[in-house]
Amino acid sequence: MGAILDPIEELKQHSVTDDHFREIDITSRLQQNMEINPYKNTSGYRSFTRKTVMSIVIPCLLLASFTAYAASGHIQILNNKGEVVVKTIDPPGSLPAKLSGLLEEYRVRVMSKLQQGELAAYYIKDDYINEGNGYDTLNPVKFEYRPTDYHSYEAFQKEQARTSAPPIKKPGSLPDGVKFAYGQVFPLGPQLYGEERAQYDALKQRLMHQAQSSTSQEKLFVEKLAWSKASNSVVYLSDGKSSTAITITAGYGKKASFTKLPDTSPEKVQLKHMEGIYLQHEANGDLVSWYDPNRSIVYAIMVNVKGLVNKDELLQLAESLIDE
């Protein structure tokens, strides 16, 4: 599933156990997957991480070395076992226009049924969407979440603690005029693997049974889900003009993928005792990401306003979020 629910010990005290980790994709700027695409407004796993980007899987790792594969111009960070934990990737393909349009239509309908903080699973009774689109026919159950905006850091911090969300410390080293705007947490829902697979299968069966037994023309079948644990946290910083001038995301897991456009040059950076990836793009702003092996959390900071911060300021902001 995606970052379902596809961004402060409080920290270790409130971190979730390994069984809560799963593969995810984060997407930047108003984004919604966890595959970090800071340069494109895409629609991915809208369900749980709007304005985020990441990819997640399982337990703790120690970042060790940084490797570049010259032919592709990509960079990857390896752990001490030689496993990739953070990497850059080519821009992913886009959804077929027809499929994208239909999914957006139903997504909007589901969102209209949700209050802040509510999560829903839904099934669309449509052969093209489920079987004939040639793109994604493996995930008939989709998810949507309407986040709650916490406009004080204290309220956001309490929600992180309550839901065992990946912690984001109060940002320091902020440029003049930049301040906390609001924070959000995104829930962890039924997973497609492991012990939780049975929950997902039962949910899928219920929704499909409703659809198959319905005698109406309705194609959308929705079930609201209770949730208590969060998978991602997101903080937005304002520059006085835009409330999303800078996006900070955090997600449980061990893998993160960042989209690299042809005219961008990723580079390795040192953030205190951790290694990270820095991406600069003249037209779209900068991004920095790193992996915290002690808590199995992927962090990313995306600058959404061109020229708001320079590289040094962005790296200082990142270091202000990292424990000594």
Coordinates of C-alpha atoms in Angstrom, one line a residue, residues 43-261:
S43 CA -1.3 11.8 -8.4
G44 CA -0.2 8.6 -6.8
Y45 CA -1.3 7.0 -3.7
R46 CA -3.4 9.9 -2.7
S47 CA -4.5 8.0 0.2
F48 CA -2.2 9.0 2.9
T49 CA 0.5 11.3 2.0
R50 CA -0.5 14.4 0.2
K51 CA 2.4 16.7 -0.2
T52 CA 4.9 14.0 0.6
V53 CA 7.4 11.8 -0.9
M54 CA 9.1 8.6 0.4
S55 CA 9.4 4.8 0.2
I56 CA 9.4 2.5 3.1
V57 CA 9.9 -1.1 4.2
I58 CA 11.3 -2.6 7.4
P59 CA 13.8 -2.4 10.4
C60 CA 16.8 -0.4 11.4
L61 CA 19.8 0.0 9.2
L62 CA 23.1 1.8 9.5
L63 CA 24.0 4.2 6.6
A64 CA 27.5 3.4 5.5
S65 CA 28.5 4.4 2.0
F66 CA 27.4 6.5 -0.9
T67 CA 27.6 5.1 -4.4
A68 CA 27.1 6.7 -7.8
Y69 CA 26.4 4.7 -10.9
A70 CA 28.0 7.0 -13.4
A71 CA 26.2 5.8 -16.5
S72 CA 22.8 7.0 -15.2
G73 CA 23.9 9.9 -13.1
H74 CA 22.0 8.5 -10.1
I75 CA 23.2 8.3 -6.5
Q76 CA 22.4 5.8 -3.9
I77 CA 23.2 5.4 -0.2
L78 CA 23.9 1.9 1.1
N79 CA 23.8 0.6 4.6
N80 CA 26.5 -1.6 6.1
K81 CA 24.9 -4.6 4.5
G82 CA 25.2 -3.2 1.0
E83 CA 21.5 -2.6 0.8
V84 CA 20.2 0.6 -0.8
V85 CA 18.3 2.9 1.6
V86 CA 18.1 6.1 -0.3
K87 CA 18.4 6.6 -4.0
T88 CA 17.5 8.8 -7.0
I89 CA 15.4 7.5 -9.9
D90 CA 14.3 8.6 -13.3
P91 CA 10.9 10.3 -13.5
P92 CA 8.1 7.7 -13.4
G93 CA 5.6 7.3 -16.2
S94 CA 2.3 9.1 -15.8
L95 CA -1.1 7.4 -15.6
P96 CA -3.1 7.0 -18.8
A97 CA -5.3 10.1 -19.2
K98 CA -8.6 8.2 -19.1
L99 CA -7.6 6.3 -15.9
S100 CA -6.2 9.4 -14.2
G101 CA -9.5 11.3 -15.0
L102 CA -11.7 8.5 -13.6
L103 CA -9.7 8.0 -10.5
E104 CA -9.7 11.7 -9.8
E105 CA -13.4 11.9 -10.2
Y106 CA -14.0 9.1 -7.7
R107 CA -11.3 10.4 -5.3
V108 CA -13.1 13.8 -5.1
R109 CA -16.4 12.0 -4.4
V110 CA -14.8 10.0 -1.6
M111 CA -13.2 13.1 -0.1
S112 CA -16.6 14.9 0.0
K113 CA -17.8 12.2 2.4
L114 CA -14.9 12.6 4.8
Q115 CA -14.4 14.9 7.8
Q116 CA -10.9 15.9 9.0
G117 CA -9.1 12.9 10.4
E118 CA -11.2 10.3 8.7
L119 CA -9.8 7.5 6.6
A120 CA -11.8 5.5 4.0
A121 CA -11.3 2.5 1.8
Y122 CA -13.3 2.3 -1.4
Y123 CA -13.9 0.1 -4.4
I124 CA -15.0 1.3 -7.8
K125 CA -17.2 -1.1 -9.7
D126 CA -15.7 -0.4 -13.1
D127 CA -14.1 -3.0 -15.4
Y128 CA -11.7 -0.6 -17.0
I129 CA -10.4 0.7 -13.7
N130 CA -10.0 -2.8 -12.2
E131 CA -9.1 -5.0 -15.2
G132 CA -8.6 -3.2 -18.5
N133 CA -6.5 -0.1 -17.9
G134 CA -3.2 -1.8 -18.6
Y135 CA -1.5 0.1 -15.8
D136 CA -2.6 -1.0 -12.4
T137 CA -5.0 -3.9 -12.0
L138 CA -3.6 -5.3 -8.8
N139 CA -5.1 -2.9 -6.3
P140 CA -8.9 -2.8 -6.5
V141 CA -9.2 -1.3 -3.0
K142 CA -8.1 2.3 -2.8
F143 CA -7.8 4.7 0.1
E144 CA -8.4 8.3 0.9
Y145 CA -7.7 10.4 4.0
R146 CA -8.6 13.9 4.9
P147 CA -5.9 15.3 7.1
T148 CA -6.3 17.6 10.1
D149 CA -4.2 20.7 10.0
Y150 CA -2.5 21.5 13.4
H151 CA -1.6 25.2 13.3
S152 CA 0.5 25.3 16.4
Y153 CA 3.6 23.2 16.8
E154 CA 2.5 22.2 20.3
A155 CA -0.8 20.7 19.0
F156 CA 1.0 19.0 16.2
Q157 CA 3.5 17.5 18.7
K158 CA 0.7 16.1 20.8
E159 CA -0.8 14.4 17.8
Q160 CA 2.5 12.9 16.8
A161 CA 2.8 11.5 20.3
R162 CA -0.8 10.2 20.4
T163 CA -0.5 8.4 17.1
S164 CA 3.1 7.3 17.5
A165 CA 3.9 9.2 14.3
P166 CA 7.4 9.6 13.0
P167 CA 8.6 12.7 14.9
I168 CA 9.6 15.9 13.3
K169 CA 11.3 18.3 15.7
K170 CA 10.5 21.9 15.8
P171 CA 12.6 23.3 12.9
G172 CA 15.5 25.6 13.9
S173 CA 17.9 27.7 11.8
L174 CA 14.9 29.2 9.8
P175 CA 15.6 32.0 7.3
D176 CA 14.1 35.4 8.1
G177 CA 10.4 35.4 7.5
V178 CA 10.0 31.6 7.5
K179 CA 7.9 30.1 10.3
F180 CA 5.9 27.0 11.2
A181 CA 2.5 27.1 9.3
Y182 CA 0.9 23.7 10.2
G183 CA 1.5 20.0 10.6
Q184 CA -0.3 16.9 9.6
V185 CA -0.1 13.1 10.4
F186 CA -1.2 10.4 8.1
P187 CA -2.5 7.0 9.3
L188 CA -1.2 3.5 8.8
G189 CA -3.9 1.3 7.3
P190 CA -4.3 -2.4 6.4
Q191 CA -1.2 -3.8 4.7
L192 CA -0.9 -6.1 1.7
Y193 CA 1.6 -8.4 3.3
G194 CA 2.4 -10.1 6.6
E195 CA 0.0 -10.7 9.4
E196 CA -2.1 -7.7 8.3
R197 CA -2.8 -9.2 4.9
A198 CA -5.9 -11.0 6.3
Q199 CA -7.3 -7.6 7.4
Y200 CA -6.8 -6.2 3.9
D201 CA -8.3 -9.3 2.3
A202 CA -11.4 -9.1 4.5
L203 CA -11.8 -5.4 3.7
K204 CA -11.5 -6.2 0.0
Q205 CA -14.1 -9.0 0.3
R206 CA -16.6 -6.8 2.1
L207 CA -16.4 -4.0 -0.5
M208 CA -16.5 -6.2 -3.5
H209 CA -19.5 -8.1 -2.0
Q210 CA -21.3 -4.8 -1.6
A211 CA -20.6 -4.0 -5.2
Q212 CA -21.6 -7.4 -6.6
S213 CA -24.8 -7.6 -4.6
S214 CA -25.9 -4.0 -5.4
T215 CA -28.9 -3.6 -7.7
S216 CA -28.4 0.1 -8.1
Q217 CA -26.3 2.0 -10.7
E218 CA -23.9 3.2 -8.1
K219 CA -20.3 2.3 -8.9
L220 CA -18.6 3.7 -5.7
F221 CA -18.6 1.7 -2.5
V222 CA -17.0 3.2 0.6
E223 CA -16.1 2.0 4.1
K224 CA -14.7 4.3 6.7
L225 CA -11.8 2.8 8.7
A226 CA -10.8 3.4 12.3
W227 CA -7.1 4.1 12.8
S228 CA -4.8 4.8 15.7
K229 CA -1.2 4.6 14.4
A230 CA 0.4 7.0 12.0
S231 CA 2.9 6.2 9.3
N232 CA 3.9 9.7 8.2
S233 CA 4.2 13.2 9.5
V234 CA 4.4 16.4 7.5
V235 CA 5.3 20.0 8.5
Y236 CA 4.7 23.0 6.3
L237 CA 6.7 26.2 6.7
S238 CA 5.4 29.6 5.6
D239 CA 7.3 32.5 4.0
G240 CA 4.5 34.9 4.6
K241 CA 3.1 34.4 1.1
S242 CA 2.8 30.7 0.8
S243 CA 1.8 28.4 3.7
T244 CA 3.6 25.5 1.9
A245 CA 6.9 27.3 1.1
I246 CA 8.9 24.5 2.6
T247 CA 7.7 20.9 3.2
I248 CA 9.2 18.6 5.7
T249 CA 8.2 14.9 5.7
A250 CA 9.0 11.9 7.8
G251 CA 8.0 8.3 7.2
Y252 CA 8.7 5.0 8.9
G253 CA 10.6 2.5 6.7
K254 CA 14.0 2.0 5.2
K255 CA 13.9 3.0 1.6
A256 CA 13.4 6.3 -0.2
S257 CA 13.4 7.1 -3.9
F258 CA 13.7 10.6 -5.2
T259 CA 12.9 11.7 -8.8
K260 CA 15.9 13.2 -10.6
L261 CA 15.2 15.2 -13.7

